[in-house]
Structure formats: structure tokens, C-alpha cells
Amino acid sequence: MSDSQTGSTGRILGILAVAVVYAASAYLSQRLAVEPGGLLPVWLPYGLSALALSRYGIRLWPGVLLGALAPALLLGQSIATALADALPDTASIVLSAYLLHRINLKANLPTLQNYYLTVAALAAVSLLFDSALSPTVPAWLGIALPLRDSVWLNSLCTALLLLPVTLFIDDPRGWLPRQRWAEAGLLILATLIAGAIVLGGWTIWGHSVYMRGFLLFPLVLWGALRFGRHAVAIQLLVLFGLTLWGLFHGQGYFGSTVTTENLNIVWLYHIVLNMTGMTLAIAIKQRARLKNQLRVAAQAFTHNREGIMITDTQNKIVHTNPAFSRITGYTLEESKGRDPKFLSSGANDLEFYRAMWDKLCDCGQWEGEIWDRRKNGQIFPKWLSISVVKNQNGEILNYIDQFSDISDRKTQEEKMAHMAHFDPLTDLPNRALFSDRLAQAIAPARRESRNLAVLFIDLDNFKPINDTYGHDVGDLLLKEAARRMQECVHRESDTIARLGGDEFVALLPSGKHREDAELIAQRLLETLGTPFILAGQTLQISCSIGIALYPQDGQDGHTLMQHADHAMYRAKRSGRNNYRLYADGDFPNDYSI
């Protein structure tokens, strides 16, 4: 069977079920009619059908019409007469179900607003259809109900009585803790006894004592306070059942005189009792939920690892959390009432803050990096997020600043950036950074028609020392050689870099003549030729240097590096411990030593 066929079958069965519910509840309501005059104290089809449609789909509404039409047609009434009775009642139930569905009174999270909207919607529909358009009780029941203008109270009372029951069915668990079973039993017993006294046949006061009707309210309040709407639903059913019993037997608070006016009082009484209990139960639930939310928010505020600062519309601090004090060093007492600018380090200019406030005004939120000053004077970076809090009218109430200290992150970023551009052993610029600096130096040299020099430096006899004394001594030698090379260049624009192994390179961007490069090369030869005393050993090395000049030896960094390398190999072939310029001679294809 296809999905469409399955859906159609399900709908037909649902329509038939609603029709049966309507007809059966109408018959039951008729059986509950009391003398004199066969007055109906309750009209079940309205409440049951409306709640069924709101829960299982308004598309089942034909079941209501069928349930209202079928008995009348079976008893021989004309279609016109049957429709005159059934259509207004069907319209009333469908509209009520639609309103219940739109209001969306959730079983687990009802609110007073939704509950009152439900009551108002049901009252409006009942008043419109039952008083103006419908006799409420179909003619086929053969029961006359006087004072037609008050019949809507019957429908409303029935619907409100079934509403908490529906909420109970939707959410049946968790309302009765094990430790309160005894109290719950005592509550139900007290409700039964008091209900029997007030509404049933246990009359211990004369019928003239009308104040006894208020004795049931404290019991409903007890149920609402201690057990919520679940207990109220049970109590309301018990008490209404006792009211019907008293009416049927002519006993109790309402049963002594059964008139239409008396039934109006019955309906009003139970409507008020219902709304009192449900209002209190829902209000207590909302209050408990709000307290829980506030408790959770307070815990989150207090234990948040990020600093939180709340300011008012004048940008004065009204509250801070412990993390704020831990990060900034200022306590709440020291900060309260002050403008947050007392934290400013001065690293961010006025234009920065102006842009921040513009973004806050436009979007209601801003986040970014900002530098502040701790109480001890230390400047630190933080990631700040500011949110605007507004009321329902769009008026600004507060600003919430939430920030985290990103000093460790910034340090780590700087360390990673340093590792990416500097040699980890000597802390000299690596090949990537040197290539970047060389490219940046060539651009102004080209514009200003200046010279620059690249010196390729290779240590002589390093490998035998490294093999003989070990890598630890070899690393010490490289670090000391790097330190000496840096001492040979004095200008801030000069760069000494390590390419790897025992290969180094120098950039002299401010040289005017080749003599400047040769002077630095000679200085490097002398300083590296001085013996090294490392780890108790006296070590002797030298270096070979190749020099390439811009622009005559190359127009770009790659060419200059290549030619300086060629010149260095020529220096090695010439006996080491010397330097050669690329422009001084021809170079063979093989530069291996």
C-alpha cells in the first residue's frame, strides 16, 4: 500500500473516531441531564471534539459534522433541520480547535499568557456560536435548555475542565516525587471529603450557608502549590464529578434547587475554581523555571573563565564577575561606577573607539582585539565582545562586555611566526626571511640607482670538527660563529642569515661601492679565523666568501644568490679562507670542491 493510500485510510479512521467520540459524548451528556426539565449540566462533545481536533489535526473536522448529523438523520429529521443544528456546532468546535492549535499551549511549558489566551479564545467562540448561532444541544436529543444566552458557559466550563486533563495526559511523569506520596494521598482524601461535604450529600451545614463553597479553594491552592497542574487536574475532575452527583441526586451545595439560574452558578463556580487553580499552578511553575534560569545564569556568570563586565546606559560599570578581577586585577568595588576607559592602555586611538561605537549602534554587537592595562600596569591583549541589551520597546538597558586574555595566544602566534622566519639554532633569519628582505632591498635600490651586495659565506673545516667532537660542540660552534658574524655588520639594514648547515649569507643593502662589501668580507675572515674556545676545546676554522653586487651581477634576488654562491665556490677552489667577487672572473660549469 502506498503512503498516500495509508494516509487516506488513516484520515478516514480518524474522522470515524471523532464522529464516534462526538456521538457517544453527546449521549453521555444527555444521560447526565437532571430534573426538572431535563437540564444539561455538562455538554461533553464541545470540549472533547475541540481538543481532539487541536491534537490530531483539524482535517478530521468532518467527524464532528458526521457525529452531529448521524443521530438526527437516523431519528428521521430532515437534512435541513439536522444541518441547522450541526453546522454551527461544528463551526464552533473547528474554530476552537484552530485557536488552541495556534496558541500552542505546550504541555511541558505552559505560560500564563498562553493559558489566558486559551480561556479567552474558548470563551469568545462559545459566546459567539452558542449564544448567537447555535442551540448547542441538538434537537434530536429532545431536551430543552432555557436561557439560551448563558449556554456558552456550559461549553466553556466543559472545555476548561478538559484542558488541564489534556495537559496531564501530554506530560504524565515527574509531578509526584516518591517522598510526597503520603502528602498526595492526604490531599486527594481531603478533596474527596471536602467535596462530598460541599458538593455531595454530606451536608453538615444548612443550605443557607453559601460561604462553604469557598472551602474548596484552599485545597486547590494546596494542590497547585505542592504538585502543580497535574494535581489540579485530578482535583477539578473529582470536584466536578461530585457536583454532577449532587445535581443528579438533588443534594449538596448546588443540588438542592436545580434551575437554569442555578446551573449558571455551577458553571461560573467551576470556571473560577479552574482558573484559580491553573493560574496558580502555572505561575508557580513559571516562577520555579525563572529561578532555575537565574540560578544557571548566575552560575555561568560567576564561574565563566572569561571576564564579564556589565555597564549601564551611561557606560558606567554596574557589575563584574570574578574572572574580570582575575584578569585585570581590579575588584568589583574598585570598578563599580567607573567608565571602562580606566582600563585603556592607550594603544588604541580615538578612531578605533569611534568605529567600535558606530558598529555597536548599527548592529547591537561588536567584537575584536583590544589592548588594555592591568592594575599592575602591565599591558595585555584581549578579545572583546560587546552586546547591547534592550527592552521590549527597543530602549537600551545595558551593555555586556565579555573578554578573554589572549596574551598566551599572541605569544604562541609570535613564537610560531618567529619559528617560520628564523633559524632555531642561531636565531638568525632563515632562507625564507632572507629572500623576502633581499626582494624588499632590491626595489628601493632600483628606484634610487643604488648598489647592494650579497655575501655567500661557507665555513671551512666545519665537518671534521662536527664529526670529531660531536654535534653538541658543532652546534656551539655554529652559534658562536653566528654571533661573531653579526658583530661584523653594524648598520641596522644589514642582515646575516643562516641558510642551513654551515652556510650563511649576508645582505648589505646600503653599500655604495664594491669596497664596502670587500671590507665586510675581510672583517668576516678575520673574526672567524680567530680560534674558538668551546667546551674546553680550542677550535680553529675559517670561511670562504663569495660576493655578488647589484645591479651588475644580477637584477633579482635569485640571480644574485646564485652568483654569490658561484663566487664562494671559486674562493674555496682558490685555497679557502678568502673571498672572491663574481665579477672578477669566469666560472666553470662544475663548482664542486
XYZ file of C-alpha atoms in Angstrom:
593
model
C 0.000 0.000 0.000
C 1.370 3.407 -0.972
C 1.968 6.222 1.503
C -0.940 8.227 0.041
C -3.307 5.274 0.469
C -2.091 4.739 4.019
C -2.627 8.444 4.768
C -6.133 8.397 3.308
C -7.057 5.309 5.330
C -5.704 6.892 8.497
C -7.707 10.054 7.909
C -10.929 8.126 7.319
C -10.400 6.151 10.507
C -9.653 9.398 12.389
C -12.845 11.015 11.079
C -14.878 7.992 12.151
C -13.221 8.050 15.584
C -14.091 11.730 16.055
C -17.672 11.035 14.968
C -17.970 8.214 17.494
C -16.489 10.398 20.237
C -18.927 13.192 19.448
C -21.986 10.981 19.343
C -21.001 8.988 22.434
C -20.192 12.083 24.481
C -23.449 13.714 23.379
C -25.345 10.621 24.509
C -23.453 10.629 27.820
C -24.240 14.302 28.321
C -27.924 13.539 27.717
C -27.780 10.749 30.294
C -26.441 13.269 32.803
C -29.481 15.531 32.358
C -31.154 16.308 35.657
C -34.692 17.106 36.610
C -36.699 19.223 36.445
C -36.878 19.880 32.715
C -34.043 17.610 31.703
C -31.420 20.305 32.235
C -27.898 19.552 30.990
C -25.118 20.384 33.493
C -22.352 19.438 31.041
C -22.004 19.310 27.241
C -19.051 16.980 26.586
C -18.938 16.972 22.734
C -17.714 20.564 22.549
C -14.664 20.138 24.765
C -13.725 16.604 23.701
C -14.054 17.275 19.973
C -12.206 20.612 20.067
C -9.290 19.127 21.986
C -9.219 16.068 19.690
C -9.009 18.244 16.569
C -6.358 20.510 18.091
C -4.201 17.498 18.966
C -4.715 15.209 15.956
C -5.429 17.653 13.147
C -8.235 19.972 12.136
C -8.522 17.976 8.899
C -10.605 15.488 10.921
C -13.417 18.068 11.247
C -15.857 16.047 9.067
C -16.037 13.651 12.012
C -17.676 16.372 14.105
C -20.256 17.078 11.432
C -20.912 13.369 10.930
C -21.263 12.813 14.681
C -23.807 15.609 14.923
C -25.762 14.639 11.769
C -25.963 10.863 12.062
C -28.261 10.564 15.122
C -30.640 13.241 13.809
C -30.908 11.590 10.404
C -31.399 8.163 11.975
C -34.311 9.571 14.003
C -35.978 10.801 10.800
C -35.195 14.511 10.932
C -34.865 16.343 7.635
C -31.429 17.157 6.305
C -32.168 20.895 6.562
C -33.126 20.640 10.238
C -30.170 18.406 11.030
C -27.751 20.762 9.265
C -29.243 23.771 11.060
C -28.306 22.098 14.354
C -24.994 20.556 13.283
C -23.269 23.265 11.245
C -23.000 25.973 13.943
C -21.842 23.400 16.487
C -19.231 22.058 14.015
C -18.038 25.586 13.210
C -17.704 26.358 16.917
C -15.641 23.231 17.567
C -13.409 23.695 14.491
C -12.692 27.330 15.328
C -11.920 26.451 18.939
C -9.551 23.699 17.808
C -7.856 26.096 15.391
C -7.346 28.684 18.123
C -5.991 26.062 20.508
C -3.563 24.928 17.837
C -2.441 28.480 17.028
C -1.990 29.413 20.681
C 0.183 26.310 21.026
C -0.309 25.653 24.720
C 2.611 23.307 25.216
C 2.085 20.634 27.817
C 5.562 20.812 29.289
C 5.976 24.596 29.237
C 2.578 26.331 29.595
C 2.646 30.037 30.351
C 0.035 32.284 31.928
C -0.166 34.281 28.722
C -0.947 31.188 26.664
C -3.392 29.884 29.243
C -5.349 33.146 29.362
C -5.321 33.325 25.574
C -6.797 29.830 25.549
C -9.528 30.784 28.008
C -10.322 33.991 26.111
C -10.435 32.160 22.766
C -12.706 29.424 24.079
C -14.980 31.973 25.748
C -15.215 34.084 22.593
C -16.053 31.122 20.373
C -18.561 29.725 22.847
C -20.213 33.109 23.271
C -20.405 33.688 19.511
C -21.734 30.327 18.404
C -23.609 29.027 21.421
C -25.429 32.229 22.284
C -25.946 33.696 18.825
C -25.871 30.913 16.250
C -26.422 27.540 17.845
C -28.817 25.928 20.305
C -25.790 23.900 21.493
C -27.973 20.901 22.347
C -29.108 19.328 19.062
C -32.831 18.977 18.583
C -32.561 15.209 18.187
C -31.799 14.885 21.923
C -35.268 16.213 22.714
C -34.016 18.357 25.570
C -34.955 21.994 26.018
C -32.455 24.275 27.698
C -33.885 27.675 28.739
C -31.863 30.891 28.960
C -30.064 30.230 25.727
C -27.869 33.324 26.225
C -25.973 31.581 29.052
C -25.436 28.233 27.331
C -21.922 29.307 26.327
C -20.929 28.967 29.993
C -21.713 25.253 29.721
C -19.355 24.793 26.759
C -16.618 26.929 28.282
C -16.826 25.115 31.627
C -16.571 21.742 29.893
C -13.624 22.796 27.737
C -11.723 24.320 30.658
C -12.339 21.195 32.708
C -10.833 19.006 29.968
C -7.918 21.340 29.236
C -5.832 20.511 32.367
C -6.670 16.856 31.821
C -5.166 17.098 28.333
C -2.058 18.748 29.745
C -1.867 15.907 32.281
C -2.042 13.288 29.509
C 0.650 15.063 27.488
C 3.075 15.195 30.412
C 2.156 12.481 32.925
C 5.529 11.912 34.580
C 7.647 13.653 37.163
C 4.918 15.526 39.029
C 4.711 13.226 42.064
C 8.037 12.671 43.851
C 8.271 9.468 45.847
C 8.771 11.360 49.101
C 5.426 13.140 48.625
C 3.176 10.138 48.089
C 1.739 10.397 51.592
C 1.008 14.100 51.149
C -0.599 13.462 47.758
C -2.831 10.783 49.250
C -3.825 13.135 52.052
C -4.620 15.865 49.512
C -6.899 13.609 47.423
C -8.615 12.326 50.570
C -9.173 15.867 51.840
C -10.513 16.874 48.412
C -12.940 13.956 48.412
C -14.173 14.683 51.921
C -14.486 18.435 51.419
C -16.077 17.929 48.008
C -18.567 15.482 49.451
C -19.457 17.951 52.185
C -19.770 20.963 49.893
C -20.998 19.425 46.647
C -22.325 15.968 47.558
C -24.710 14.683 50.119
C -22.687 15.183 53.284
C -24.453 18.295 54.410
C -23.234 19.409 57.811
C -24.352 23.000 57.385
C -27.668 24.424 56.420
C -28.119 25.225 52.761
C -28.223 28.923 53.558
C -24.510 28.967 54.423
C -23.184 29.888 50.951
C -19.671 30.682 52.173
C -18.922 26.969 52.385
C -18.324 26.966 48.597
C -15.050 28.756 49.245
C -13.790 25.872 51.387
C -12.635 24.049 48.239
C -10.353 26.845 47.076
C -7.674 26.272 49.762
C -7.491 22.618 48.735
C -6.999 23.526 45.073
C -4.356 26.050 46.122
C -2.642 23.297 48.136
C -2.575 21.058 45.087
C -1.242 23.850 42.867
C 1.458 24.870 45.327
C 2.764 21.405 46.094
C 2.087 19.331 42.968
C 1.321 21.730 40.098
C -1.260 21.466 37.354
C -1.336 17.641 37.458
C -2.848 17.607 40.933
C -5.195 20.458 39.994
C -6.469 18.433 37.019
C -7.297 15.484 39.271
C -8.957 17.724 41.870
C -11.064 19.534 39.270
C -12.318 16.240 37.833
C -13.149 14.891 41.296
C -14.961 18.055 42.332
C -16.946 18.344 39.106
C -17.911 14.706 39.402
C -19.194 15.348 42.917
C -21.095 18.373 41.602
C -22.804 16.194 38.957
C -23.607 13.584 41.596
C -25.142 16.231 43.829
C -27.173 17.714 40.951
C -28.370 14.294 39.865
C -29.482 13.374 43.406
C -30.694 16.808 44.400
C -28.138 17.150 47.196
C -25.130 19.241 48.031
C -24.263 22.865 47.556
C -25.816 23.168 44.077
C -28.240 20.247 44.055
C -30.938 21.454 46.398
C -32.631 23.553 43.732
C -31.943 22.606 40.099
C -32.804 25.536 37.868
C -31.194 27.137 34.861
C -30.044 30.009 37.045
C -28.530 27.520 39.449
C -26.678 25.803 36.598
C -25.238 29.167 35.580
C -23.794 29.419 39.084
C -22.416 25.878 38.809
C -20.622 26.708 35.586
C -19.289 30.025 36.847
C -18.139 28.405 40.083
C -16.149 25.708 38.326
C -14.762 28.158 35.784
C -13.445 30.341 38.608
C -12.174 27.292 40.530
C -10.452 26.001 37.399
C -8.823 29.303 36.509
C -7.714 29.915 40.088
C -6.005 26.553 40.395
C -4.454 26.589 36.916
C -3.296 30.198 37.227
C -1.523 29.476 40.489
C -0.056 26.182 39.240
C 1.294 27.728 36.033
C 2.566 30.828 37.855
C 4.444 28.648 40.353
C 5.895 26.594 37.510
C 6.973 29.761 35.685
C 8.496 31.173 38.854
C 10.408 27.949 39.515
C 11.600 27.875 35.907
C 12.659 31.525 36.124
C 14.508 30.906 39.395
C 16.276 27.947 37.813
C 17.224 30.022 34.778
C 18.508 32.802 37.034
C 20.457 30.264 39.080
C 22.031 28.794 35.960
C 22.787 32.282 34.620
C 24.341 33.271 37.945
C 26.496 30.135 37.946
C 27.569 30.781 34.369
C 28.325 34.429 35.216
C 30.297 33.569 38.344
C 32.263 30.602 37.037
C 32.850 31.806 33.494
C 36.551 31.730 32.679
C 36.122 34.863 30.574
C 35.829 38.274 32.132
C 32.361 39.818 32.095
C 31.591 43.477 32.688
C 28.085 44.962 32.635
C 27.681 48.708 32.110
C 24.635 50.973 32.120
C 23.449 53.458 29.523
C 25.970 55.992 30.824
C 28.739 53.426 30.259
C 29.342 53.071 33.991
C 30.246 49.644 35.355
C 27.441 48.093 37.411
C 28.718 44.536 37.799
C 31.733 42.331 37.070
C 32.462 38.651 37.574
C 35.427 37.049 39.388
C 37.241 36.383 36.098
C 37.227 40.145 35.434
C 39.107 40.688 38.691
C 41.486 37.831 37.991
C 42.389 39.179 34.538
C 42.512 42.920 35.252
C 43.446 42.909 38.938
C 40.541 45.242 39.816
C 37.839 44.092 42.239
C 34.148 44.872 41.750
C 34.331 47.536 44.468
C 37.228 49.230 42.684
C 35.481 49.104 39.301
C 31.830 49.784 40.100
C 30.590 53.146 38.900
C 33.666 53.829 36.753
C 33.930 54.215 32.993
C 35.741 51.211 31.440
C 38.192 53.606 29.810
C 40.211 53.491 33.050
C 41.438 50.128 31.725
C 42.658 51.639 28.457
C 46.327 51.222 27.670
C 46.427 53.980 25.062
C 47.399 51.501 22.350
C 44.059 52.014 20.576
C 43.381 55.508 19.248
C 40.148 57.525 19.292
C 39.307 56.497 15.744
C 39.317 52.867 16.870
C 36.814 53.539 19.665
C 34.674 55.728 17.419
C 34.385 52.890 14.892
C 33.579 50.454 17.703
C 30.678 52.576 18.996
C 29.370 53.139 15.466
C 29.242 49.368 14.959
C 27.507 48.921 18.321
C 24.845 51.483 17.432
C 24.252 49.975 13.982
C 24.383 46.246 14.760
C 23.981 45.958 18.536
C 27.201 43.950 18.767
C 30.936 44.374 18.298
C 33.943 42.132 18.758
C 37.611 42.496 18.128
C 41.092 42.685 19.610
C 41.901 45.461 22.036
C 44.841 46.258 24.333
C 44.161 47.154 27.976
C 46.219 47.776 31.091
C 46.087 45.677 34.254
C 46.104 47.163 37.731
C 49.831 46.406 37.991
C 50.461 48.472 34.852
C 51.042 45.528 32.520
C 49.596 45.991 29.040
C 47.864 42.901 27.676
C 45.809 41.964 24.596
C 42.254 40.710 24.957
C 39.496 39.552 22.633
C 36.436 41.605 23.482
C 32.788 41.028 22.559
C 30.212 43.723 23.409
C 26.449 43.135 23.202
C 23.645 45.657 23.624
C 20.734 44.664 25.888
C 17.403 46.284 25.002
C 13.899 46.129 26.438
C 10.723 45.286 24.514
C 10.460 48.899 23.342
C 13.940 48.846 21.831
C 15.417 51.056 24.548
C 18.981 50.300 25.614
C 19.262 48.952 29.156
C 22.835 47.695 29.446
C 26.000 46.763 27.632
C 27.584 43.378 28.297
C 31.333 43.137 27.709
C 32.821 39.647 27.613
C 36.541 39.267 27.084
C 39.388 36.791 27.335
C 43.088 37.383 27.903
C 44.821 36.332 24.683
C 48.380 37.014 25.859
C 49.301 33.338 25.647
C 47.756 33.053 22.213
C 49.593 36.137 20.980
C 52.847 34.806 22.431
C 52.288 31.485 20.726
C 51.484 33.211 17.437
C 54.633 35.281 17.719
C 56.638 32.179 18.519
C 55.213 30.340 15.523
C 55.898 33.331 13.299
C 59.450 33.522 14.648
C 59.996 29.814 14.033
C 58.748 30.239 10.480
C 61.271 33.004 9.727
C 64.268 32.393 11.996
C 66.793 29.605 12.355
C 66.077 27.712 15.614
C 69.779 27.168 16.441
C 71.368 30.554 15.783
C 68.209 32.702 15.851
C 69.356 34.289 12.603
C 66.870 34.899 9.763
C 66.314 31.764 7.700
C 66.305 31.395 3.911
C 62.643 32.456 3.545
C 63.057 35.668 5.543
C 66.370 36.486 3.855
C 64.811 36.081 0.394
C 61.985 38.399 1.427
C 64.378 41.035 2.767
C 66.522 40.769 -0.356
C 63.496 41.354 -2.597
C 62.463 44.333 -0.484
C 66.008 45.780 -0.666
C 66.243 45.465 -4.462
C 63.091 47.563 -5.059
C 64.413 50.830 -3.496
C 67.921 50.146 -4.870
C 66.419 50.013 -8.354
C 64.431 53.227 -7.816
C 67.364 55.137 -6.329
C 70.062 53.596 -8.566
C 71.968 52.288 -5.548
C 74.214 49.276 -5.160
C 73.731 46.378 -2.750
C 75.832 43.327 -2.033
C 75.101 39.676 -1.236
C 77.845 37.699 0.548
C 77.613 33.898 0.493
C 79.601 32.524 3.480
C 80.628 28.897 3.947
C 82.621 27.702 6.989
C 85.816 25.830 6.168
C 86.697 22.628 8.037
C 83.431 22.540 9.949
C 82.557 18.943 9.042
C 85.735 17.407 10.549
C 85.130 19.314 13.793
C 81.498 18.223 13.900
C 82.482 14.587 13.267
C 85.341 14.629 15.776
C 83.810 16.465 18.726
C 80.132 15.673 18.182
C 77.037 17.590 17.178
C 76.735 19.404 20.511
C 80.112 21.051 20.047
C 79.285 21.640 16.390
C 76.097 23.454 17.372
C 78.004 25.606 19.873
C 80.490 26.487 17.134
C 77.693 27.490 14.729
C 76.035 29.676 17.386
C 79.306 31.412 18.269
C 80.177 31.883 14.581
C 76.755 33.441 14.009
C 77.313 35.822 16.928
C 80.681 36.912 15.546
C 79.230 37.454 12.055
C 76.550 39.743 13.488
C 79.248 41.801 15.172
C 80.881 42.373 11.801
C 77.860 44.315 10.441
C 76.820 47.472 12.208
C 74.094 49.007 10.093
C 70.509 48.211 11.064
C 69.593 47.395 7.469
C 72.325 44.741 7.151
C 71.208 41.128 7.535
C 73.088 37.943 8.423
C 71.088 34.755 7.740
C 71.700 31.032 8.037
C 70.687 29.001 5.000
C 71.371 25.622 6.627
C 74.293 23.523 7.789
C 77.428 25.681 7.778
C 76.169 28.034 5.042
C 75.421 31.666 5.849
C 74.607 34.718 3.762
C 74.869 38.461 4.346
C 72.840 41.279 2.781
C 74.401 44.740 2.623
C 71.718 46.975 1.099
C 73.452 50.308 1.727
C 76.814 49.694 0.107
C 77.903 52.419 -2.281
C 80.927 50.634 -3.775
C 82.373 47.147 -4.035
C 84.973 48.230 -1.483
C 82.264 48.307 1.198
C 81.426 44.647 0.538
C 85.107 43.707 0.470
C 85.658 45.464 3.807
C 82.890 43.429 5.441
C 84.221 40.248 3.834
C 87.709 40.926 5.188
C 86.264 41.585 8.640
C 84.391 38.264 8.497
C 87.540 36.388 7.520
C 89.443 37.871 10.444
C 86.815 37.313 13.108
C 86.004 33.757 12.024
C 89.684 32.966 11.753
C 90.199 33.735 15.437
C 90.280 30.458 17.446
C 87.081 29.364 19.237
C 87.302 28.070 22.801
C 84.243 25.852 23.275
C 83.569 23.030 25.756
C 87.192 23.111 26.886
C 88.443 22.759 23.324
C 90.286 25.243 21.139
C 88.870 25.033 17.646
C 90.157 26.654 14.506
C 88.073 27.299 11.399
C 87.998 29.730 8.510
C 85.464 30.705 5.884
C 85.129 31.160 2.136
C 83.068 34.085 0.882
C 81.511 34.839 -2.492
C 80.264 38.347 -3.326
C 77.635 39.357 -5.877
C 76.785 43.013 -6.476
C 73.556 44.604 -7.642
C 72.922 45.591 -10.374
C 75.973 44.420 -12.328
C 75.904 40.773 -11.133
C 72.142 40.285 -11.201
C 68.825 42.103 -11.398
C 66.873 39.875 -8.993
C 67.399 38.045 -5.745
C 67.616 34.556 -7.192
C 70.338 35.540 -9.662
C 72.334 37.410 -7.027
C 72.195 34.419 -4.660
C 73.255 32.053 -7.408
C 76.161 34.232 -8.474
C 77.299 34.812 -4.888
C 77.262 31.016 -4.429
C 79.380 30.603 -7.562
C 81.839 33.176 -6.275
C 82.082 31.361 -2.931
C 82.991 28.113 -4.687
C 85.711 29.988 -6.566
C 87.060 31.190 -3.216
C 87.179 27.591 -1.986
C 88.948 26.416 -5.154
C 91.454 29.181 -4.551
C 92.546 27.690 -1.234
C 89.749 28.702 1.202
C 89.950 31.427 3.874
C 89.431 34.162 1.285
C 86.743 35.875 -0.712
C 86.000 36.352 -4.379
C 83.712 38.671 -6.306
C 81.576 37.205 -9.030
C 82.619 39.956 -11.424
C 86.350 39.089 -11.063
C 86.491 36.050 -13.302
C 84.951 33.300 -15.395
C 83.304 30.317 -13.719
C 83.312 26.714 -14.883
C 80.168 24.609 -15.016
C 81.302 22.381 -12.137
C 81.612 24.126 -8.792
C 82.071 21.062 -6.623
C 85.048 21.038 -4.277
